[in-house]
Structure formats: structure tokens, C-alpha cells
Coordinates of C-alpha atoms in Angstrom, one line a residue:
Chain O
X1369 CA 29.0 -27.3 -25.9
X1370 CA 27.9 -30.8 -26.0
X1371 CA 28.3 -31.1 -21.9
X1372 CA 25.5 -28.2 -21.5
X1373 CA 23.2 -30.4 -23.7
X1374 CA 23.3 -33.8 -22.5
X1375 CA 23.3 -32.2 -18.8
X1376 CA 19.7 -30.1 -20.1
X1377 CA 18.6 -32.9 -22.2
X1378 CA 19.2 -35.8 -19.2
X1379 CA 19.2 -33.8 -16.0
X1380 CA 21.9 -36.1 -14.6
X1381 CA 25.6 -34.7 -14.0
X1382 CA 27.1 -38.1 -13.6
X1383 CA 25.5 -39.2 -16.8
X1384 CA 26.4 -36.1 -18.7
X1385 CA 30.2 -36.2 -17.3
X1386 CA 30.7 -39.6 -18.1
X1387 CA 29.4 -39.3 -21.9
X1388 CA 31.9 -36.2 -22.2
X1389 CA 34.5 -37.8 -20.9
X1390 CA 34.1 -40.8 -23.1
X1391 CA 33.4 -39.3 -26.4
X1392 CA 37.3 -38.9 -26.9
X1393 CA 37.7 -42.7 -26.1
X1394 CA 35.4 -43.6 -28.7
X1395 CA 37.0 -42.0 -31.3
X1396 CA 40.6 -42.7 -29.8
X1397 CA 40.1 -46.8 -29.6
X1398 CA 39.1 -47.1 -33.3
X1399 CA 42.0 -44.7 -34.6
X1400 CA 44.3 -46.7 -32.8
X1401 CA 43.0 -50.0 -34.7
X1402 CA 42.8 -48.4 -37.7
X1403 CA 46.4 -46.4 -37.3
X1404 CA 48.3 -49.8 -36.6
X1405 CA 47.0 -51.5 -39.5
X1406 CA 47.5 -48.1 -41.8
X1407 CA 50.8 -48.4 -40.2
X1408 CA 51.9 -51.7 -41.4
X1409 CA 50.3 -51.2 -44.6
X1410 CA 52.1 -47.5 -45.0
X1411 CA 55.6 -49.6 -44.2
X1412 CA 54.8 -52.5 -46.5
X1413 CA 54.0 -50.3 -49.6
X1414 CA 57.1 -48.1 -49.0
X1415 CA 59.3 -51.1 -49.2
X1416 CA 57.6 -52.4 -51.8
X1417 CA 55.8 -55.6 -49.5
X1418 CA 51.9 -55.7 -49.5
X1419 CA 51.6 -56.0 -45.1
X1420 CA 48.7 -57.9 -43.8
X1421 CA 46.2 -59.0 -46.2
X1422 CA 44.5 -62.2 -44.7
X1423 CA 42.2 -60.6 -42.1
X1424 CA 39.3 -59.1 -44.4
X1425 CA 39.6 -57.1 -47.1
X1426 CA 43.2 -56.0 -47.6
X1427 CA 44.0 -56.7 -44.1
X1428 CA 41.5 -53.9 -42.6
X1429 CA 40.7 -56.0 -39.7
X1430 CA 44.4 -57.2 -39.3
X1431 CA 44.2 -55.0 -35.8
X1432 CA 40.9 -56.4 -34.3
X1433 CA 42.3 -59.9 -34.7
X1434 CA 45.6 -58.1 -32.9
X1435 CA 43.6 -57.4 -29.9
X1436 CA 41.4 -60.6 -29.5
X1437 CA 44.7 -62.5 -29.7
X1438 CA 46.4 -60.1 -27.1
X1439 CA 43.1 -60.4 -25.0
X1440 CA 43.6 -64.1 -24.6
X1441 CA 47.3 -63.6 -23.6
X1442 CA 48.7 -64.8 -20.1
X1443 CA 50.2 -62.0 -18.5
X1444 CA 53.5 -62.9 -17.2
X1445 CA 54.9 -60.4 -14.0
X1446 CA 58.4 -61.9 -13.9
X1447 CA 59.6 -63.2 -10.4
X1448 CA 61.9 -60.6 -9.7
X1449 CA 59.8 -57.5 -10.4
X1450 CA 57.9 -55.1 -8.4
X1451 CA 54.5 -55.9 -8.9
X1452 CA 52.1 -53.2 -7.4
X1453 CA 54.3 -50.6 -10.0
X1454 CA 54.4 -53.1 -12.6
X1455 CA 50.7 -52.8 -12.7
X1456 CA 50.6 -49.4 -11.6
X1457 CA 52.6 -48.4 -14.9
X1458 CA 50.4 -49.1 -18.0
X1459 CA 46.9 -47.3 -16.1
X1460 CA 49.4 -44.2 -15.4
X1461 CA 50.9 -44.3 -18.8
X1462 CA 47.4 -44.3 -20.3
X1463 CA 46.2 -41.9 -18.2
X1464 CA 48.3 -39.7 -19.2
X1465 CA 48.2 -39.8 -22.7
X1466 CA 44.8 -40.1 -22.5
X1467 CA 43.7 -36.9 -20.2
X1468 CA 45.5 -34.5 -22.8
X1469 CA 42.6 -35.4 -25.2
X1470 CA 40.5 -33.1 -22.5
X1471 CA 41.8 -29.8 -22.9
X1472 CA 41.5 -30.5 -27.4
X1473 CA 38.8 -29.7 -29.1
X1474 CA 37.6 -32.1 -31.4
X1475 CA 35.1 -29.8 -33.4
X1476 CA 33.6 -26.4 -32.3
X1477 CA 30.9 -27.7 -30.3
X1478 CA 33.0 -30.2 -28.7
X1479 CA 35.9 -30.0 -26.4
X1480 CA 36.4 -32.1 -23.1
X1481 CA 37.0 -29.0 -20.4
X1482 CA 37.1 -25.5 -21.5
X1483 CA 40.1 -24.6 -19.2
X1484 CA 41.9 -21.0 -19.6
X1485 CA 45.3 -22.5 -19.4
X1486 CA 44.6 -25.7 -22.2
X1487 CA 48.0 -25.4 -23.4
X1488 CA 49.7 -25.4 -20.0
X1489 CA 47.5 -27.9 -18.7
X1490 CA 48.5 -30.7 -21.6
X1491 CA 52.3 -30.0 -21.2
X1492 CA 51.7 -30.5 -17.5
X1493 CA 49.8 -34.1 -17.8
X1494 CA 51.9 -35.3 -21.0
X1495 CA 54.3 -35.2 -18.1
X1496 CA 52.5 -37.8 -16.7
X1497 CA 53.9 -40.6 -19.2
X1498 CA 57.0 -39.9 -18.0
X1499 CA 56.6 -41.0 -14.6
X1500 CA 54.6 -44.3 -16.0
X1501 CA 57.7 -44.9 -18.8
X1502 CA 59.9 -44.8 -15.7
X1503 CA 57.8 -46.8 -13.4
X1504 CA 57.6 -49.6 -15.9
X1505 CA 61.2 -49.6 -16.6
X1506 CA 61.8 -49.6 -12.7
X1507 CA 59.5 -52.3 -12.1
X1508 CA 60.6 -54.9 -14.5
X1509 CA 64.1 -55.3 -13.1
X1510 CA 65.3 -55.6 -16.5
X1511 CA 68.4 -54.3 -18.1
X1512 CA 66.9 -53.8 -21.0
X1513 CA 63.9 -52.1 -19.7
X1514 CA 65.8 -49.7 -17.3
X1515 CA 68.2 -48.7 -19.8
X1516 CA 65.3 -47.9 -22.1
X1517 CA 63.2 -46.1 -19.4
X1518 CA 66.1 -44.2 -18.8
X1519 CA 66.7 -42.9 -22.5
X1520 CA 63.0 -42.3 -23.1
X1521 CA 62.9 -40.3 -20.0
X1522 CA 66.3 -38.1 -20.9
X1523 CA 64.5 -37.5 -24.8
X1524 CA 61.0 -36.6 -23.6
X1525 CA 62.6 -33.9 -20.7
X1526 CA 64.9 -32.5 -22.9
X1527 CA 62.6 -32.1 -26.1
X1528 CA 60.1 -30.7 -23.8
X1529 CA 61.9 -27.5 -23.6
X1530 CA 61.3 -26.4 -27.6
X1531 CA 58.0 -27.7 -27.6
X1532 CA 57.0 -25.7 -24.8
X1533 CA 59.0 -22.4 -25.9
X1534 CA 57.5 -22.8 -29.7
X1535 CA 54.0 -23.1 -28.1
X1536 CA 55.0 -20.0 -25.4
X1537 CA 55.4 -18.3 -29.1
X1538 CA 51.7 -19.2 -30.0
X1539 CA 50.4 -17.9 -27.1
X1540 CA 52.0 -14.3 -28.0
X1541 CA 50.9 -14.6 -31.6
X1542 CA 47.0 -15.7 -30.6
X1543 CA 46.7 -14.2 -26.9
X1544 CA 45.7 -17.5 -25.5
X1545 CA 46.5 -20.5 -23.6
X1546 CA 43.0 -22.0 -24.6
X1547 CA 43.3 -24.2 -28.0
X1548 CA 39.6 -23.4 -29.1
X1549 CA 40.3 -19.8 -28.5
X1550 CA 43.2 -20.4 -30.8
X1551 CA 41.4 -22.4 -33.0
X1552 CA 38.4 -19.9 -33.4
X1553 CA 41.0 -17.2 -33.9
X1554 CA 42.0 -19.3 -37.1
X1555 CA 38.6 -19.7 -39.0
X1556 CA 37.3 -18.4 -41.6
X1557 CA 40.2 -19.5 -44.3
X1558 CA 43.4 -21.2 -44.7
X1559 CA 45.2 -17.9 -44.7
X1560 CA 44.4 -17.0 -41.3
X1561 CA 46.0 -19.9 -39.9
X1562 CA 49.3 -19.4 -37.7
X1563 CA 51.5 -20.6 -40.4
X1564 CA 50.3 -18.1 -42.8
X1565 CA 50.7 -15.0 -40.0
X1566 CA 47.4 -15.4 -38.4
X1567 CA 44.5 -12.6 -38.9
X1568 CA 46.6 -10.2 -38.8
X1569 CA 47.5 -6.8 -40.9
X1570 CA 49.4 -8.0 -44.4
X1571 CA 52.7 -6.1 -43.3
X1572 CA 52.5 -8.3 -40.4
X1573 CA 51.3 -11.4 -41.7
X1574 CA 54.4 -11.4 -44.2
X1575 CA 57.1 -10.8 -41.3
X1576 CA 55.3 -13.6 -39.4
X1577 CA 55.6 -16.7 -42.0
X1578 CA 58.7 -17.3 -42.3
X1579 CA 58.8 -17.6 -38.3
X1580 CA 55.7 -19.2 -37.8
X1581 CA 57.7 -21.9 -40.2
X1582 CA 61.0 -22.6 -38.5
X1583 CA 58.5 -22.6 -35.5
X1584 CA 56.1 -25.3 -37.0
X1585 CA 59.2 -27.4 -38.3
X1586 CA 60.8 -27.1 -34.4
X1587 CA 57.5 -28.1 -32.6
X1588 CA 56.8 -31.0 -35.2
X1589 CA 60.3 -32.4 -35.1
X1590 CA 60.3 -32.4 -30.8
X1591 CA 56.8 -33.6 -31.0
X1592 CA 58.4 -36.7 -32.8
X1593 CA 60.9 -37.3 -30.2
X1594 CA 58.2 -36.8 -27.5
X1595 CA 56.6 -39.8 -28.5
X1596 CA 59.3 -41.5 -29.2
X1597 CA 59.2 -42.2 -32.9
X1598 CA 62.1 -42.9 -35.7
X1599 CA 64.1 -41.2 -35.9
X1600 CA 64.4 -40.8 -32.5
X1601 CA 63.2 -44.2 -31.4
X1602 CA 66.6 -45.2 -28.7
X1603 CA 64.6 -46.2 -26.1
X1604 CA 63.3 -49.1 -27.9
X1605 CA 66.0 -50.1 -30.4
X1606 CA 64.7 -53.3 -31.4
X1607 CA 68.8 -54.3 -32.7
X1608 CA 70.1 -53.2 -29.4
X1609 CA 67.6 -52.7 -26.1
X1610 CA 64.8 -55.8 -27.6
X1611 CA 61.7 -53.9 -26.7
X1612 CA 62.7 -50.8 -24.5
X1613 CA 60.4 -49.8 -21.0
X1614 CA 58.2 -52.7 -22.4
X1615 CA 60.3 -55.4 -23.0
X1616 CA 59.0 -57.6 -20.0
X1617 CA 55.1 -56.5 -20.5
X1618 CA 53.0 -58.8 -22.7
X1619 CA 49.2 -59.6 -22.6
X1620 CA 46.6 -57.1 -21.8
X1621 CA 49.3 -54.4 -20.4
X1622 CA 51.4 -54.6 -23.6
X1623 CA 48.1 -53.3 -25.4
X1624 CA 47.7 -50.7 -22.9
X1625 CA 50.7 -49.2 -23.6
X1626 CA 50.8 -49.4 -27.5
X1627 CA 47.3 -48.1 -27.1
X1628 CA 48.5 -44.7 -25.0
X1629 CA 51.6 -44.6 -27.7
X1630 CA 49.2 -44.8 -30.2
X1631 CA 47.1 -41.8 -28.5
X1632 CA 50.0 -40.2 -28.1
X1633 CA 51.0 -40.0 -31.8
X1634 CA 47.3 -38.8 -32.6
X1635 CA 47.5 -35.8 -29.8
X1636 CA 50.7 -34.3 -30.6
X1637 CA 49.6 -34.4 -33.9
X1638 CA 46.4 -32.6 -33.2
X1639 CA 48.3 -30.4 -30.8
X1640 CA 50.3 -28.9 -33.8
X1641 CA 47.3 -29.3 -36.4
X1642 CA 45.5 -27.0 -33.9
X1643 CA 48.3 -24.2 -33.2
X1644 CA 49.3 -23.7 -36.6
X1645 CA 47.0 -25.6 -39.2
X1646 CA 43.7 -24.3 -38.0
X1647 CA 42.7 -26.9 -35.8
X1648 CA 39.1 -27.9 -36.4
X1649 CA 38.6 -25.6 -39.2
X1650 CA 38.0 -25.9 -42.9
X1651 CA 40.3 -24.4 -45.2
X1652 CA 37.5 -22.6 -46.9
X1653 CA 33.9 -22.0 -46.5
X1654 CA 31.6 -24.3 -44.9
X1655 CA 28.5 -26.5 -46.4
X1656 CA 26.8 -26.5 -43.1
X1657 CA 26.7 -22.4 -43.6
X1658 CA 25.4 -22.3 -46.9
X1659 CA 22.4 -24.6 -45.9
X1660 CA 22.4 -23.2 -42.8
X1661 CA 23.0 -26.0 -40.4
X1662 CA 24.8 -26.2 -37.5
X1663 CA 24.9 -29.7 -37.1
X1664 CA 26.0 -30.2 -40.8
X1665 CA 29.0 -27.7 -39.8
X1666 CA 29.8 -29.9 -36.7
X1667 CA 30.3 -33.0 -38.8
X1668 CA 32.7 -30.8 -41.1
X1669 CA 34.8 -29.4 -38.5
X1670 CA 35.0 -33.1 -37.0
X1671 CA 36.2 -34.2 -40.8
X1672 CA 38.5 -31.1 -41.0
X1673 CA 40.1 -32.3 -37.3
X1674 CA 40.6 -36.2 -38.2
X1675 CA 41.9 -35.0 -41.8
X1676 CA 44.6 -33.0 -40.3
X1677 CA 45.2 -35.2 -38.0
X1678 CA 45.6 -38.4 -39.8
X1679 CA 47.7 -36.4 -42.2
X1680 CA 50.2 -35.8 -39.6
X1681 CA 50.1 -39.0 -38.6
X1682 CA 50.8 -40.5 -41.3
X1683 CA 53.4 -38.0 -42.0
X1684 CA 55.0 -39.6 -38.9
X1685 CA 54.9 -42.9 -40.5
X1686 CA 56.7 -41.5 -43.8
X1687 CA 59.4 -40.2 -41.7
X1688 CA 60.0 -43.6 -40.1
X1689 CA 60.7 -45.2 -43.3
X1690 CA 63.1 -42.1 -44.6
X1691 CA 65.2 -41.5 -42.2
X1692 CA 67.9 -43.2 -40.0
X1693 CA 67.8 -43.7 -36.3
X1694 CA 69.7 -41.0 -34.3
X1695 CA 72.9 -41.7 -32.2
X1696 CA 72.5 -40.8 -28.6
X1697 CA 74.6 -38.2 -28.7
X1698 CA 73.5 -36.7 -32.0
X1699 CA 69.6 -36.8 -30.1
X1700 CA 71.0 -34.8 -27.4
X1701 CA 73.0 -32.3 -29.8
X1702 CA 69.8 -31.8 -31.6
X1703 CA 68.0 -31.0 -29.0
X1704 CA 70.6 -28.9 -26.8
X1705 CA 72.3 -26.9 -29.4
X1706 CA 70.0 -26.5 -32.3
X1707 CA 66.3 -26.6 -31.2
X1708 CA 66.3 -24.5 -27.8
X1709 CA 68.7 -21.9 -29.4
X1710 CA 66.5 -21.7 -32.5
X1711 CA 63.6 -22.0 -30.7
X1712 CA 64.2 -19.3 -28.3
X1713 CA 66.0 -16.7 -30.8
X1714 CA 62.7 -17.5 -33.2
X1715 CA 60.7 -16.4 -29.6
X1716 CA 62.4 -13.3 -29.1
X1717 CA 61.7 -12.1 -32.4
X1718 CA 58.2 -12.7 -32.4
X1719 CA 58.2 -11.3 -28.8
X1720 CA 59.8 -7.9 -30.5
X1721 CA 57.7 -8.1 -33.9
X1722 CA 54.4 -8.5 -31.4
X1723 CA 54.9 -4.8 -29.3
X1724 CA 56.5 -2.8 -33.0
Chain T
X1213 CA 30.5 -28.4 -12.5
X1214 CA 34.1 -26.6 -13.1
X1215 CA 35.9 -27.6 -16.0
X1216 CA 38.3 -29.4 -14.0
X1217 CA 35.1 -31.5 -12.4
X1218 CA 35.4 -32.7 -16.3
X1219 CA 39.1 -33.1 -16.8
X1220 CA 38.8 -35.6 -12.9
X1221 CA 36.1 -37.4 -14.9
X1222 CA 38.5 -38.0 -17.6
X1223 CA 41.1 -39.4 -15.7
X1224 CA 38.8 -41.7 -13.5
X1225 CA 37.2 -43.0 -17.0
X1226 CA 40.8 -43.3 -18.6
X1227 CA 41.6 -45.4 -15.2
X1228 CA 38.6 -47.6 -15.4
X1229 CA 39.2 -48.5 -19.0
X1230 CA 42.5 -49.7 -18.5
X1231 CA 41.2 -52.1 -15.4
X1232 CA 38.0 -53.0 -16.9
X1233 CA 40.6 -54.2 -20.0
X1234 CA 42.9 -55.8 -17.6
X1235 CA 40.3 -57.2 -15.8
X1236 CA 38.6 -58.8 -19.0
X1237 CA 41.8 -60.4 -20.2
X1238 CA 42.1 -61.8 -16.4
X1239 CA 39.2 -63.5 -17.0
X1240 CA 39.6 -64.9 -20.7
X1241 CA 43.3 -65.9 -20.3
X1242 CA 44.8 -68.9 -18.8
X1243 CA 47.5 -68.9 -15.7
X1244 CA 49.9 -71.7 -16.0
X1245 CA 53.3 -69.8 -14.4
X1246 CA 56.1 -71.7 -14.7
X1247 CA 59.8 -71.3 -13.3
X1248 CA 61.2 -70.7 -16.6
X1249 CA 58.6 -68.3 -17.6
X1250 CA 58.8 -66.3 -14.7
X1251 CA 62.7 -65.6 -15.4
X1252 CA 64.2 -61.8 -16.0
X1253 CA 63.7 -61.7 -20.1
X1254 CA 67.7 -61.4 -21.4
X1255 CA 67.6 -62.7 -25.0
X1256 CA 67.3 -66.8 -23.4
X1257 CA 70.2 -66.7 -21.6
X1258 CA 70.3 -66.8 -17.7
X1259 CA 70.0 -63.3 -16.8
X1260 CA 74.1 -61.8 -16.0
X1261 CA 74.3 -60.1 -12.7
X1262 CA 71.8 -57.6 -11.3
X1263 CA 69.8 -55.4 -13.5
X1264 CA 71.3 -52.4 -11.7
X1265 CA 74.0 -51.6 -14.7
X1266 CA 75.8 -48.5 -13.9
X1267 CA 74.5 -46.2 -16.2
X1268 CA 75.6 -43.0 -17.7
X1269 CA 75.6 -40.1 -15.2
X1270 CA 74.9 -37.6 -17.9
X1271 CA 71.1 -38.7 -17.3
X1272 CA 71.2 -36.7 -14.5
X1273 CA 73.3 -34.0 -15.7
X1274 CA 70.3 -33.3 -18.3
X1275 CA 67.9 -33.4 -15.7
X1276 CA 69.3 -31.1 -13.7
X1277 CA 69.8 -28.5 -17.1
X1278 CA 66.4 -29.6 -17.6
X1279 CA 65.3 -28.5 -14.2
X1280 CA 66.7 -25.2 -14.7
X1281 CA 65.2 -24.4 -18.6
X1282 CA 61.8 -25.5 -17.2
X1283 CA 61.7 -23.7 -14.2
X1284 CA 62.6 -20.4 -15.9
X1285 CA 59.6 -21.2 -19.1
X1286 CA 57.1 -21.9 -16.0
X1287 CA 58.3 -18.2 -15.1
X1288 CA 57.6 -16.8 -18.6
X1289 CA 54.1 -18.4 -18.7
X1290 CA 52.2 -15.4 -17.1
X1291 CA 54.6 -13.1 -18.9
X1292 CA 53.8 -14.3 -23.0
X1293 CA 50.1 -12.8 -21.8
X1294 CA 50.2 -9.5 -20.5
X1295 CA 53.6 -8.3 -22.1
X1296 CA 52.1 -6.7 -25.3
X1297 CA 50.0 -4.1 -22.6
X1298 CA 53.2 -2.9 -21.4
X1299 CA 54.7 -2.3 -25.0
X1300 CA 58.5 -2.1 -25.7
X1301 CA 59.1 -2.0 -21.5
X1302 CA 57.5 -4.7 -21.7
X1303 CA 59.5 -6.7 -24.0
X1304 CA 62.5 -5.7 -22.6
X1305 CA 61.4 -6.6 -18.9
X1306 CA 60.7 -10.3 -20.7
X1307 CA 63.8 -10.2 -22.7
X1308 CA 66.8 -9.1 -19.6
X1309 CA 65.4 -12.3 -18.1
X1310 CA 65.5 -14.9 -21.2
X1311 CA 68.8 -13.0 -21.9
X1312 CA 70.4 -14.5 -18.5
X1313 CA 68.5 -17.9 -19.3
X1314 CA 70.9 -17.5 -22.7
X1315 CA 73.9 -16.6 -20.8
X1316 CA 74.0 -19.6 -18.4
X1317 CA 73.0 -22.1 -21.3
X1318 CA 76.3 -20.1 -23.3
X1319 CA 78.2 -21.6 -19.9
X1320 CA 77.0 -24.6 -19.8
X1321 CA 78.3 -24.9 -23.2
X1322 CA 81.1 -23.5 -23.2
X1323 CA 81.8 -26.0 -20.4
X1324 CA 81.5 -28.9 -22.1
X1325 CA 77.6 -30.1 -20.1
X1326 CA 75.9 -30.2 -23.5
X1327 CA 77.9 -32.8 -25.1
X1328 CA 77.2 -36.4 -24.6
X1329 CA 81.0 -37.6 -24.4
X1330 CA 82.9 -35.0 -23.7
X1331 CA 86.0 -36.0 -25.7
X1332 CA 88.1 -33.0 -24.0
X1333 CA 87.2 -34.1 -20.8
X1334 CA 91.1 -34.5 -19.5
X1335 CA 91.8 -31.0 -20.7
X1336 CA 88.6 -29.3 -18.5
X1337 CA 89.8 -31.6 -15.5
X1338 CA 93.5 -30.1 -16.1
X1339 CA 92.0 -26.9 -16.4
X1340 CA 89.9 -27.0 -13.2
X1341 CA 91.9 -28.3 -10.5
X1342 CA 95.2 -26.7 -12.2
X1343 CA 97.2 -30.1 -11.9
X1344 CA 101.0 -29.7 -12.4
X1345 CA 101.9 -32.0 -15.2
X1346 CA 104.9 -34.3 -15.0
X1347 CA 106.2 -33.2 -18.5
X1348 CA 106.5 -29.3 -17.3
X1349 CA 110.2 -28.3 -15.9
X1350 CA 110.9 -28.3 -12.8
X1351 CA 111.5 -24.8 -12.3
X1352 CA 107.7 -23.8 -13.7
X1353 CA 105.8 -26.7 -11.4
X1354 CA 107.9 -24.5 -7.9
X1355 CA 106.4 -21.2 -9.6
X1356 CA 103.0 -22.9 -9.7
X1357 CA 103.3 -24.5 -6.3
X1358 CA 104.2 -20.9 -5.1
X1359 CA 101.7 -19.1 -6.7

């Protein structure tokens, strides 16, 4: 654990705490540059445009030139709004998305707090960007805004119900609510990991698949609707509600809250990269084992996490350009009468399959 | 240090980044406020009426269902751990109670709570508060009144 060391190497607990809580900001601010710009440049090349290309080579510091621009911004808090929970709502938003991060673990040396009930713990905070989606939306006195804080809020409740039975399902397959545990579970090879039955005996392992599937394609699907992505981007219709919860927010606090949707994207990413894809862990063998070092192995496991990852990630952004945004109605049906029944029927089986 | 020492430290660092962000903007940025600037954003027209729209009430409807489901998952938490020591009791002890979670979702959508219009929504009225219909004889509306 990389806590154990600094706090050995530098004797200091406020130094040692404050380097473990930042390492996941580090890494988080530069994927969020990079994933806007791969963003744009994903969208461009689908529809056949080329996206930024002015800003360095090919566009690649598109992003930084975003940020110094947004930097220099005014920040306008419109007359009529609340203003201590119009500034309250982009610090809780990104609090939330980004105290999730502390319960993942980014390689096998690394993760932010090694608590028994991870996987409880990150539904519990996600829950968090609720409260600052609805705060914001409250604050601006806006019609637009409300109306989008309201949607966003009804879509991340009610896909919060598969998500959490489909990981309720992991925890019966793996025995724990701790992702590493999970992940460590997982190693070795690609056909230990959940969506190929786990480490279990073959009889098993074949009954398991085509479950751990449907339960894969359920948690990835809600996952999308939890951050609020197309297809299931209502709340901020750009044709009908402008800019959604952050239509009135511009400046520093705009950023803030692209930044914690940005997060967001990368976590529930990671989230299902870690239940079902192996999390931090190479699909085969290791080069850091061969030579026989640790810290070699570190570095691949860290490569293996941002892989998967960015491959989900940018499996989001395919989806965007594919498929249609959902009706209101057709969100909730989705939800209502196809994930949670599937979801839970997919449970019980693998509750029953787990004890025969 | 417990591990949730660590998980306050990440929450106090995620709150000083956004200030010290915020802060560093305040300090680059220029103020000029205006009247017009300062208006309620509505697409550049004068903003219509308060912002407090009606909205649809089936927001809280799905909170409340949402309440419920969440409530009764919180209660399988402890259960997905320590189910498999108990073997096929067990399962069933797990499985009575997610089959009454079933059975009250089966209600609720058999009552119409899961759709977002409701198209039928005269006929569930009719059917609730048994209103006598105009169209009916005479002579059925005094059996009804009766019964």
C-alpha cells in the first residue's frame, strides 16, 4: 500500500494522507483534458469532420486552451438566484464524483482507503451528485435548470436500483464488498474474470456466463444513464432544456461541473472494468513477474486499469454517436419494466446457482 | 489512521480544489455586472412568469417507488454475504423476501405507477371510486346506489 510507505518513508500523517488523497486527482485532471478533446475528435471522425485541429498537433491541446479561456471567464450568479447554494452546488457535485475514486483501486499497490464495504460505500457517495444536480437546479431559479435537475434527479434514483442489484450479484459471485478483494479474485488470466464465471469449477463457470453477461450489459447500460450520457441525456437536451442543471453556471463553476461529469464517466467505467473485466489486472502474464519486479508489475497493472478504462469510455462516446435520445417515458419504461425485472430474476438465479 | 481518516482526506482535498479553482479564476477574471447580464437566462427574451412551472407529479411518484426498492436492497446488503453458510435455507430465507419485493412491484404495475402517462388513467379513476356513469340505465345506477 502506497499510504504505509510514504507514512514510513516521511514520518508525517498529514503529509502521507494528503499525497494519497491526491494521487487520484492527478491522474483524474489530465484524463479529463485528454477525454474532452478525444471526445470531440471521436465525434468529428464519426461524422466524417476532423474536430479541433488548431491548438497543437491535431488539436491535442484543444482542452488546455478550454480551461485557460474558462479561467479568465466572469462568473455571472444571476440576480434572482440563491447564492450560498449556487456556490455550494459545483464543490458538492465534485465532491462527490470525486470521493468514489477512494474506495478504486487504481493498481495493486494502490487504492485510496481499503474499506470492507467499497462497493456500498461508492453507491452511497455517488449519491452525493444528486443532492449537488438538485441544488444547482434549485439555486438558479431557472426553468430550464429546474426542469433539468428534476429529470436528472428522477434517471439517476431510478437507474440506481439495477446498478445496485447487478453489483449485490457480484458480491455473491466474489464474496466481497471490497473491489481489490474482487479484483485480486480475478488475476491470474482473462478467464478468471466475472464475465467468464470467475475462478470457479468449469461446470460452474459455464452456467455463470451467460448471466454474468445479461448482468454486465444491465450494469453498463444504467451506468450510462447514471451519468447522464446519450442516449439518455433528457436533462440536458440541448434542442429543448438549452443546457440542463447548468444552464445559468458559466466561468470557473461551469468547469467544475464538466470536470466531476467527466470523473464520473471515468468511475463508472472503472467500477464495471473492475467487477467484471478484471479490474487492474492483465489479461495474461505479467513482465514485471518474469523479471521479477514489483514495481515493473505496478506500472502494468496501472496500464491494464487506464486501458480498460479508456476503453469504456470511449465506448460511451461510440454509443453517443449511434443511438437516438430516449423519450421520457421510454427512459422510465426501460428502467421500470425491463432492467429491475431482469436484473433481479438474473439475481435470483445466481443466488440459487451459488448454494447448488 | 482508519481507512475512513483517508476517505475524510479525500473529501476535504476534493473541497479545496474546487475553491482553490474558484478562487484562482476570482482573481484572474474581471467583474463588470450589469443589469442585463444579471437577468434569469430564457433564450433572450424577458424571462415569462416565475420559474416555479408546475411540474409533473410523477417525479415524486418515482421517488417514493424508489424509496421503497432501495430500502428493501439496503436490507439485502448483509444478506448477499453470509447466505451461502446457511445453504438452500438460506436462499430461500433471501428469496420469500425479494419474492414480496416482486409482488408489490407486480401491483404497482398492474396499477398503472410504472407508466409515465398513464393513457387509461379515466378507466382506473372509474374503477376506484366506482362512479355511476350517466350512459348506464336508470334502473342499474339505483342497484349500485343500493348496493
Amino acid at each position: 500500500m502506497i499510504f504505509d510507505s510514504i507514512f514510513e518513508f516521511t514520518d508525517n500523517l498529514f503529509i502521507s494522507l494528503t499525497v494519497n488523497a491526491a494521487l487520484p486527482l492527478v491522474f483524474i485532471i489530465p484524463f479529463a483534458l485528454f477525454a474532452v478533446w478525444w471526445e470531440r475528435k471521436v465525434s468529428a471522425h464519426m461524422q466524417d469532420r476532423l474536430g479541433p485541429m488548431r491548438v497543437g498537433k491535431h488539436g491535442w491541446l484543444q482542452t488546455v486552451a478550454d480551461i485557460l479561456k474558462l479561467i479568465q471567464k466572469e462568473d455571472i450568479v444571476p440576480k434572482v438566484a440563491d447564492r450560498t447554494l449556487f456556490n455550494i452546488a459545483p464543490v458538492l457535485t465534485f465532491m462527490g464524483s470525486y470521493a468514489v475514486f477512494a474506495a478504486i483501486p487504481f493498481a495493486g499497490a494502490y487504492i485510496g482507503s481499503d474499506i470492507d464495504l467499497g462497493l456500498l460505500y461508492i453507491v452511497a457517495v455517488s449519491g452525493l451528485v444528486v443532492v449537488g444536480i438538485l441544488m444547482a437546479g434549485w439555486a438558479s431559479n431557472n426553468k430550464y435548470s429546474l426542469l433539468g435537475a428534476m429529470r436528472s434527479t428522477a434517471q439517476i434514483i431510478s437507474y440506481e436500483i439495477p446498478t445496485v442489484v447487478v453489483i449485490l450479484t457480484m458480491v455473491i459471485v466474489g464474496g466481497s464488498f471490497n473491489l481489490r478483494e474482487l479484483s485480486e479474485t480475478q488475476s491470474a488470466n482473462m478467464f478468471n474474470w466475472f464475465i467468464f464465471g470467475g475462478s470457479y469449477p468449469i461446470m460452474t463457470k459455464i452456467a455463470l456466463i451467460p448471466l454474468m453477461i445479461i448482468a454486465f450489459i444491465i450494469i453498463y447500460i444504467s451506468s450510462l444513464a447514471e451519468v447522464n450520457r446519450t442516449p439518455f441525456d433528457i436533462p440536458e437536451a440541448e434542442s429543448e432544456l438549452v443546457g440542463g442543471y447548468h444552464t445559468e453556471y458559466s466561468g470557473m463553476k461551469f468547469a467544475m461541473f464538466f470536470l466531476s461529469e467527466y470523473a464520473n464517466m471515468f468511475a463508472v467505467s472503472v467500477l464495471v472494468a473492475s467487477l467484471f473485466l478484471g479490474g487492474y489486472h492483465s489479461p495474461f502474464g505479467y513482465l514485471g513477474d518474469l523479471v521479477g519486479s514489483p514495481l515493473l508489475k505496478g506500472f502494468e497493472q496501472f496500464f491494464w486499469f487506464t486501458f480498460k478504462g479508456l476503453l469504456l469510455v470511449t465506448v460511451q462516446m461510440w454509443l453517443r454517436w449511434t443511438l437516438p435520445r430516449l423519450r421520457v417515458d421510454q427512459l422510465m419504461a426501460l428502467c421500470w419494466k425491463y432492467l429491475i425485472p431482469i436484473s433481479i430474476l438474473n439475481f435470483v438465479i445466481v443466488a440459487l446457482l451459488m448454494v447448488l | 489512521m482508519t481507512e475512513f481518516g483517508k476517505i475524510l482526506a479525500f473529501m476535504i482535498l476534493a473541497i479545496v480544489f474546487v475553491i482553490v479553482g474558484i478562487f484562482t479564476a476570482y482573481l484572474i477574471r474581471p467583474h463588470r455586472p450589469t443589469d442585463e447580464k444579471l437577468l434569469t437566462y430564457e433564450c433572450g427574451e424577458n424571462a415569462q412568469g416565475s420559474p416555479w412551472v408546475r411540474f409533473n407529479f410523477r417525479f415524486y411518484i418515482v421517488a417514493l417507488i424508489f424509496l421503497i426498492f432501495d430500502v428493501e436492497i439496503v436490507l439485502l446488503v448483509p444478506w448477499v454475504l453470509i447466505y451461502q453458510e446457511y445453504g438452500i435455507l438460506g436462499f430461500l430465507t433471501g428469496f420469500i423476501f425479494i419474492f414480496l419485493l416482486v409482488a408489490g412491484m407486480i401491483y404497482e404495475w398492474r396499477k398503472g405507477d410504472l407508466e409515465w402517462d398513464r393513457p387509461e388513467s379515466e378507466k382506473f379513476m372509474a374503477n376506484t371510486f366506482k362512479l355511476p356513469k350517466l350512459t348506464l340505465p336508470a334502473k342499474k345506477i339505483k342497484e349500485e346506489v343500493t348496493n
